[in-house]
Amino acid sequence: MQPDKSEGVARPGARYDVVIIGAGMAGCAVAQALALADKGRRRKILVIDRHKGSAPRFAGEFIHPRGAQVLEDLGFYGPLKAAGAVDVDGFTVRERAEGRYVELPYADVAGQRPQGIAVHHKTLVKVMRQVITRRPQVDLCEGWTIKSLVRGFGERVLGAVLSGPDGEDVEVRADLVVGADGKASQVRRLAGLPDDRQTIGFTAGLELRNAAVSAATWGNIVLGAWGPVLIYPIHRDAEGLTYRVTLDLPAQLPAKGAKLAEFLLETFIPYLPSALGEQLAHAIATHKGPFEMAPTVNLPAPRASSPGLALVGDAAGCSHPITASGMTMGLRDAEVLGEQARLRAGASLHEAWLDDASVRRYRAIHDRYVPTRQALADAIYEVFRGGNEGARALQRALFDYWEASHESRVRSMALLSCAEGRPSVFLTEYLKTARHALETSLVPRHARALPARDRLRQVTGAAMLASNKLGLVAQVMWAQVRPSWLPHRDEERA
């Protein structure tokens, strides 16, 4: 008798074509993409996750149009909308409570769908797991973890040893192991890949009902506080919208426990528009128990594959969530692996479905889009954070640039929404903003009476920040044009 797949599979089998470690958004998307590529239902896919249900910590919830299209193509979009997910129209950015305000709509970017999607993380994972368990090729085992990788000749990965909720160990053989287990990936560690993670801060998350924002179905960013505040809808019901509010916090929290509420009230509320500030202040003051917190991690993209192994989503690199690109990149990874599986749909069952050539092609495509979005996230966060005079000069210049023309806003939105991934475009847009910052700091419209030494300090700060980015962008551009036969940095270290 076959197990009831709606409740998951109690115990993994001994042999699969693909084993996916992690049943979050990226892992479920990979499983669905592979299952859809297997039209003849000839293959077997195992997905495991340590959590029975979604992880307890809140995580990514905002997905750009590029990712929303992948969700629709894979059959997730309809079930997510039925569960309360919200179509989102773009981003608004406010300089401070009463400062300049800019709208960056998705619909202005040619060649992409006009809306993204946002959904409560727990709803996202629950719905996606329900969808993949309907696929006859997919087994889902919750409460299982990876203990070790099974190695063969030349260190090829041949499978994994998995540990169950009762402590039982099971060896599972597979042609490909996919690490979809997030920024602290155990698969990446077991594979011996470099782990250059840096915790650069924390994100506190709260929920508000019918938040008083300028644009109800947009991601709303407010600057001016210690770090940027992001407010976006995550659930729709008959009574309106529930919003997620994320507050960017330093790596060394100045207050913990009960005093954290006081810190949030003092550090963020004065910089928000009054109606929104009152709502958030009430939510903070009446909050029971510890606040939902997640570490903000920067992980430069490691080597995304080796023989028998591929990394996807945050396991293959992550950056500050201010650009909300991580979810879309994880879905893009799933789409690419699905395309590679489709190319091999007719392969003999005695051959690997996703062979070494398939994995190499995946890695080549992945290495073209991930570094660009990481460089963008890093640059945008520094500017939005405004932590020094150079960054504040660039922030003012960015608003000037956006106000200058509709085309400027469209180009920025194409980068932010992952519709444009060429590092040359990012470099051009960044240098335009940096040049404007230098010019306006020498004769600043906002403070013509500033002493010359203060103007010079602003110019120096903006120039240093811009020059620091040039080396990073050069690395990104080289990653895209680098001949395939040259070794990667982490391969050279190995």
XYZ file of C-alpha atoms in Angstrom:
494
model
C 0.000 0.000 0.000
C 1.401 3.398 -1.019
C 1.708 6.083 1.710
C -0.674 9.032 1.762
C 1.510 11.639 0.069
C -0.561 14.529 1.410
C 0.948 13.722 4.797
C 4.460 13.228 3.423
C 6.437 9.990 3.235
C 7.409 8.382 6.527
C 10.803 7.127 5.378
C 12.955 7.815 2.287
C 13.613 5.103 -0.244
C 17.088 3.831 -1.103
C 17.450 5.336 -4.608
C 16.346 8.566 -6.266
C 17.346 10.509 -9.346
C 17.562 13.754 -7.337
C 17.649 14.404 -3.591
C 16.789 17.954 -2.510
C 17.852 19.076 0.968
C 15.455 21.776 2.141
C 11.711 22.110 1.512
C 11.466 25.877 1.668
C 10.545 27.963 -1.336
C 13.675 27.149 -3.384
C 13.604 23.417 -2.647
C 9.910 23.063 -3.448
C 10.334 25.080 -6.643
C 13.195 22.835 -7.791
C 11.140 19.699 -7.066
C 8.174 21.034 -9.017
C 10.325 22.203 -11.928
C 11.950 18.777 -12.187
C 8.643 16.931 -11.900
C 7.105 19.046 -14.672
C 10.148 18.361 -16.860
C 9.573 14.610 -16.397
C 6.555 14.268 -18.678
C 6.770 10.484 -18.714
C 6.889 10.255 -14.895
C 9.999 8.101 -15.121
C 12.025 9.799 -12.382
C 12.052 9.879 -8.580
C 12.686 13.014 -6.528
C 13.147 13.182 -2.766
C 12.713 16.408 -0.773
C 13.586 16.507 2.934
C 13.385 19.230 5.568
C 14.203 19.400 9.255
C 10.954 21.226 10.057
C 7.501 19.681 10.053
C 5.839 22.650 8.449
C 7.634 25.940 7.773
C 10.608 27.160 9.791
C 9.624 29.085 12.937
C 11.574 32.240 11.986
C 10.010 34.638 9.490
C 11.834 34.818 6.161
C 11.449 36.083 2.595
C 7.944 37.045 1.479
C 8.288 39.549 -1.384
C 8.777 38.247 -4.938
C 9.453 40.356 -8.022
C 7.552 39.829 -11.322
C 10.355 37.624 -12.679
C 9.856 35.249 -9.758
C 6.063 35.533 -9.856
C 6.186 34.355 -13.470
C 8.171 31.303 -12.407
C 5.586 30.584 -9.690
C 2.837 30.748 -12.285
C 4.730 28.584 -14.768
C 5.270 25.953 -12.063
C 1.635 25.932 -10.921
C 2.079 27.653 -7.546
C 0.594 31.069 -8.299
C -3.110 30.084 -8.272
C -2.964 28.150 -4.984
C -0.981 30.978 -3.352
C -3.539 33.597 -4.431
C -6.326 31.377 -3.108
C -4.478 31.233 0.229
C -4.344 35.042 0.530
C -1.224 36.103 -1.385
C -1.263 39.683 -2.687
C -0.279 40.998 -6.126
C 2.216 43.848 -5.660
C 2.761 46.758 -8.038
C 6.298 47.962 -7.328
C 8.165 50.036 -4.749
C 7.778 53.472 -3.247
C 10.750 55.158 -1.584
C 10.385 58.036 0.885
C 13.484 60.017 1.831
C 12.201 60.477 5.401
C 8.865 61.137 7.150
C 8.180 64.387 5.280
C 10.852 64.015 2.602
C 10.803 63.368 -1.116
C 8.685 60.498 -2.404
C 9.246 58.370 -5.521
C 7.203 55.562 -7.067
C 8.936 52.801 -9.039
C 6.180 50.729 -10.710
C 6.791 47.295 -12.169
C 4.414 48.046 -15.046
C 6.842 50.572 -16.556
C 9.491 47.903 -17.191
C 8.998 46.466 -20.658
C 9.022 42.724 -21.203
C 7.932 41.580 -17.749
C 4.604 40.981 -16.040
C 3.239 44.132 -14.363
C 3.013 42.714 -10.846
C 4.992 40.654 -8.382
C 3.542 38.745 -5.439
C 3.900 38.880 -1.662
C 2.747 36.240 0.800
C 3.229 35.317 4.456
C 6.253 33.013 4.588
C 4.476 30.246 6.488
C 1.630 30.297 3.936
C 4.139 30.211 1.086
C 5.914 27.102 2.376
C 2.705 25.316 3.395
C 1.075 25.812 -0.005
C 4.191 24.902 -1.989
C 4.638 21.668 -0.030
C 1.014 20.776 -0.668
C 1.482 21.333 -4.386
C 4.635 19.234 -4.781
C 3.190 16.273 -2.869
C 0.569 15.935 -5.594
C 3.330 15.027 -8.012
C 3.748 11.224 -8.235
C 7.507 11.599 -8.767
C 8.048 13.544 -5.515
C 8.476 12.165 -1.993
C 8.490 14.703 0.854
C 9.985 13.692 4.209
C 9.596 16.229 7.012
C 11.643 16.055 10.202
C 14.699 14.664 8.374
C 18.192 16.182 8.195
C 21.335 15.498 6.202
C 24.133 13.895 8.204
C 26.822 13.391 5.550
C 27.409 13.190 1.826
C 28.197 9.851 0.185
C 31.355 10.211 -1.897
C 32.719 8.185 -4.775
C 35.756 8.255 -7.032
C 37.218 11.733 -7.438
C 35.060 13.053 -4.594
C 31.911 12.797 -6.724
C 28.749 13.056 -4.624
C 26.742 9.837 -4.926
C 24.032 10.532 -2.381
C 23.543 11.394 1.260
C 23.119 9.869 4.706
C 19.913 11.210 6.222
C 18.843 11.220 9.856
C 15.187 10.830 10.784
C 13.147 12.272 13.653
C 13.649 9.082 15.694
C 17.423 9.109 15.186
C 17.395 6.483 12.435
C 20.026 6.933 9.711
C 19.257 6.063 6.082
C 21.690 6.088 3.162
C 20.067 7.373 -0.014
C 21.798 7.137 -3.390
C 21.157 9.741 -6.114
C 22.718 11.110 -9.291
C 22.353 14.659 -7.977
C 22.077 16.199 -4.501
C 20.643 19.725 -4.425
C 21.401 21.963 -1.454
C 18.361 24.206 -0.909
C 18.869 24.572 2.835
C 19.402 28.296 3.124
C 22.146 30.696 4.071
C 23.501 28.431 6.833
C 23.522 25.476 4.434
C 24.649 22.173 5.930
C 25.090 20.808 2.411
C 27.542 23.573 1.596
C 29.504 22.816 4.767
C 29.569 19.061 4.125
C 30.738 19.694 0.569
C 33.722 21.613 1.924
C 32.812 24.778 0.041
C 34.028 28.114 1.422
C 31.676 29.681 3.948
C 32.328 33.421 3.890
C 29.109 34.341 5.676
C 29.032 37.618 7.557
C 26.184 38.607 9.841
C 25.895 42.304 9.009
C 22.826 42.995 11.118
C 19.384 41.790 12.095
C 15.884 42.318 10.770
C 12.958 42.693 13.159
C 9.564 41.836 11.706
C 6.104 42.909 12.870
C 2.638 42.636 11.381
C 0.135 45.484 10.935
C -3.471 45.409 9.811
C -4.360 47.870 7.016
C -1.163 49.872 7.401
C -1.329 53.600 6.653
C 1.037 53.521 3.685
C 1.097 55.680 0.584
C 0.519 52.745 -1.774
C -1.487 49.816 -0.421
C -0.235 47.107 -2.776
C 3.382 48.211 -3.062
C 6.566 47.659 -1.137
C 6.992 50.928 0.776
C 10.516 51.951 1.865
C 11.051 54.773 4.361
C 14.565 56.092 4.963
C 16.025 58.331 7.645
C 16.100 56.025 10.679
C 19.100 53.891 11.712
C 18.293 51.644 8.767
C 15.583 51.455 6.096
C 12.021 50.455 7.010
C 10.124 48.260 4.532
C 6.332 47.801 4.651
C 4.520 45.463 2.258
C 1.270 43.410 2.210
C 1.518 39.679 2.917
C -2.112 38.552 3.233
C -5.514 39.587 1.926
C -8.825 38.616 3.495
C -12.371 39.970 3.628
C -11.381 42.631 6.167
C -8.421 44.038 4.267
C -4.665 43.557 4.168
C -2.081 42.358 6.653
C 1.325 43.975 6.241
C 4.836 42.987 7.162
C 7.004 45.747 8.610
C 10.750 45.047 8.653
C 13.171 47.175 10.654
C 16.878 47.054 9.840
C 19.007 46.710 12.993
C 22.782 46.775 13.626
C 24.820 43.619 14.136
C 25.556 44.651 17.717
C 22.106 45.234 19.139
C 22.196 48.146 21.606
C 19.205 46.699 23.460
C 17.742 43.234 23.981
C 14.721 41.696 25.645
C 12.154 44.145 26.957
C 14.426 47.123 26.246
C 14.434 46.326 22.547
C 10.899 47.752 22.308
C 12.149 51.057 23.732
C 14.997 51.092 21.229
C 12.618 50.481 18.301
C 10.256 53.217 19.483
C 13.049 55.757 19.862
C 15.044 54.806 16.774
C 12.387 54.308 14.110
C 9.038 55.896 14.968
C 10.157 59.576 14.692
C 11.235 59.003 11.079
C 7.928 57.545 9.851
C 4.890 59.446 8.545
C 2.674 60.211 11.542
C -0.246 57.833 10.837
C 2.053 54.900 10.089
C 4.263 55.793 13.052
C 1.273 55.705 15.410
C 0.203 52.290 14.114
C 3.687 50.825 14.446
C 4.263 52.387 17.873
C 1.069 50.739 19.133
C 2.101 47.386 17.634
C 5.521 47.589 19.326
C 4.151 48.724 22.688
C 1.509 45.989 22.830
C 3.658 43.187 21.414
C 3.761 40.092 23.616
C 6.867 37.935 23.860
C 10.095 38.279 21.879
C 10.068 40.065 18.551
C 10.486 38.039 15.368
C 14.132 38.449 14.407
C 16.260 37.109 11.584
C 19.976 37.645 10.994
C 20.909 39.700 7.950
C 23.631 37.699 6.225
C 25.993 38.555 3.404
C 27.362 35.474 1.632
C 29.350 36.096 -1.554
C 28.243 33.467 -4.048
C 30.305 30.292 -3.474
C 30.946 27.674 -6.120
C 27.391 26.635 -6.998
C 28.158 23.093 -8.143
C 30.550 20.162 -8.214
C 30.133 16.654 -9.669
C 26.861 15.288 -8.305
C 26.028 18.461 -6.341
C 24.254 21.782 -6.950
C 23.367 24.665 -4.628
C 20.271 26.834 -5.102
C 18.699 29.857 -3.431
C 20.369 31.356 -0.362
C 22.651 28.331 -0.058
C 24.325 29.594 -3.236
C 24.769 33.180 -2.032
C 22.706 35.837 -0.283
C 22.857 39.545 0.484
C 20.924 42.270 2.289
C 17.173 41.801 1.695
C 16.485 45.495 0.952
C 16.220 44.783 -2.796
C 13.945 41.759 -2.135
C 15.795 39.865 -4.866
C 16.697 36.681 -2.967
C 13.349 34.975 -3.464
C 13.326 35.742 -7.173
C 16.872 34.427 -7.581
C 15.946 31.161 -5.836
C 13.022 30.709 -8.218
C 15.291 31.500 -11.140
C 17.651 28.721 -9.972
C 14.732 26.287 -9.975
C 13.684 27.384 -13.441
C 17.192 26.833 -14.843
C 17.488 23.353 -13.318
C 14.072 22.522 -14.733
C 15.227 23.638 -18.180
C 18.289 21.408 -17.917
C 16.127 18.457 -16.840
C 13.822 19.036 -19.807
C 16.789 18.855 -22.184
C 17.565 15.405 -20.745
C 13.990 14.152 -20.555
C 14.668 11.328 -23.005
C 17.851 10.081 -21.341
C 18.022 6.380 -20.540
C 17.138 5.375 -16.993
C 20.634 3.887 -16.820
C 22.103 7.374 -17.267
C 22.072 10.334 -14.918
C 19.065 12.540 -15.585
C 20.955 15.742 -14.718
C 24.464 14.791 -15.772
C 27.700 16.719 -15.274
C 27.162 18.783 -18.408
C 23.688 19.787 -17.161
C 25.103 20.891 -13.814
C 27.896 22.854 -15.494
C 25.360 24.691 -17.660
C 23.290 25.477 -14.576
C 26.341 26.877 -12.836
C 27.331 29.020 -15.830
C 23.864 30.609 -15.995
C 23.637 31.007 -12.203
C 27.018 32.753 -12.138
C 25.722 35.364 -14.577
C 22.758 36.646 -12.588
C 23.567 36.094 -8.904
C 26.716 38.258 -8.511
C 24.997 41.222 -10.190
C 22.100 41.224 -7.749
C 24.509 40.855 -4.815
C 26.508 43.882 -5.950
C 23.262 45.835 -6.400
C 21.925 44.875 -2.964
C 25.191 45.888 -1.323
C 25.283 49.263 -3.087
C 21.596 50.064 -2.523
C 21.778 49.191 1.166
C 24.763 51.464 1.759
C 22.982 54.332 0.048
C 19.637 53.716 1.777
C 21.342 53.284 5.133
C 23.064 56.641 4.754
C 25.551 55.770 7.470
C 28.200 58.338 6.484
C 28.457 61.609 4.600
C 29.393 59.926 1.330
C 26.390 57.585 1.481
C 24.064 60.455 2.357
C 25.380 62.447 -0.601
C 24.698 59.483 -2.885
C 21.234 59.081 -1.355
C 20.329 62.674 -2.174
C 21.770 62.253 -5.652
C 19.713 59.089 -6.189
C 16.485 60.970 -5.437
C 17.607 63.770 -7.765
C 18.295 61.169 -10.444
C 14.867 59.582 -10.004
C 13.150 62.966 -10.121
C 15.042 63.951 -13.271
C 13.211 61.651 -15.694
C 10.818 58.763 -16.131
C 13.540 56.834 -17.947
C 15.821 57.045 -14.913
C 13.181 55.446 -12.718
C 12.501 52.716 -15.279
C 16.187 51.800 -15.537
C 16.506 51.632 -11.751
C 13.380 49.495 -11.439
C 14.604 47.103 -14.122
C 17.696 46.477 -11.991
C 15.834 46.272 -8.690
C 13.222 43.844 -10.029
C 15.806 41.463 -11.580
C 14.491 42.177 -15.085
C 17.920 43.614 -15.935
C 20.915 41.558 -14.839
C 23.803 42.942 -16.875
C 26.540 44.324 -14.609
C 27.421 46.912 -17.271
C 23.972 48.482 -16.805
C 24.365 48.465 -13.034
C 27.789 50.101 -13.378
C 26.431 52.800 -15.693
C 23.524 53.638 -13.383
C 25.720 53.666 -10.280
C 28.288 55.967 -11.871
C 25.579 58.388 -12.992
C 24.413 58.683 -9.397
C 27.961 58.990 -8.065
C 28.807 61.729 -10.580
C 25.697 63.669 -9.614
C 26.620 63.290 -5.928
C 30.061 64.772 -6.557
C 28.675 67.699 -8.551
C 25.934 68.581 -6.066
C 28.259 68.255 -3.088
C 30.575 70.906 -4.548
C 27.676 73.343 -4.944
C 24.894 71.693 -2.926
C 21.347 72.892 -3.597
C 20.303 71.703 -0.157
C 22.950 73.720 1.740
C 24.714 76.388 -0.314
C 26.017 78.008 2.841
C 28.011 74.963 3.917
C 31.687 75.767 4.493
C 34.034 74.580 1.764
C 35.588 71.992 4.104
C 32.157 70.390 4.651
C 31.523 70.266 0.922
C 34.945 68.720 0.405
C 34.197 66.090 3.068
C 30.993 65.145 1.279
C 32.790 64.925 -2.067
C 35.564 62.804 -0.552
C 33.075 60.483 1.138
C 30.988 59.983 -1.998
C 34.091 59.432 -4.137
C 35.496 56.838 -1.715
C 32.201 54.959 -1.545
C 31.894 54.936 -5.328
C 35.498 53.817 -5.863
C 35.038 50.974 -3.367
C 32.215 49.682 -5.541
C 34.212 49.765 -8.777
C 36.384 46.821 -7.763
C 33.316 44.782 -6.830
C 31.577 45.590 -10.107
C 34.749 44.720 -12.029
C 34.720 41.267 -10.384
C 31.067 40.808 -11.329
C 31.693 41.798 -14.940
C 34.690 39.443 -15.129
C 32.535 36.601 -13.797
C 30.266 37.056 -16.809
C 32.957 37.192 -19.494
C 35.475 34.847 -17.833
C 36.304 31.907 -20.119
C 34.798 28.689 -18.793
C 38.172 26.936 -18.705
C 39.621 29.367 -16.154
C 39.290 28.235 -12.499
C 37.080 30.098 -10.044
C 38.601 31.721 -6.968
C 37.350 28.994 -4.616
C 38.635 26.273 -6.963
C 42.069 27.888 -6.871
C 42.008 27.880 -3.060
C 41.021 24.235 -2.989
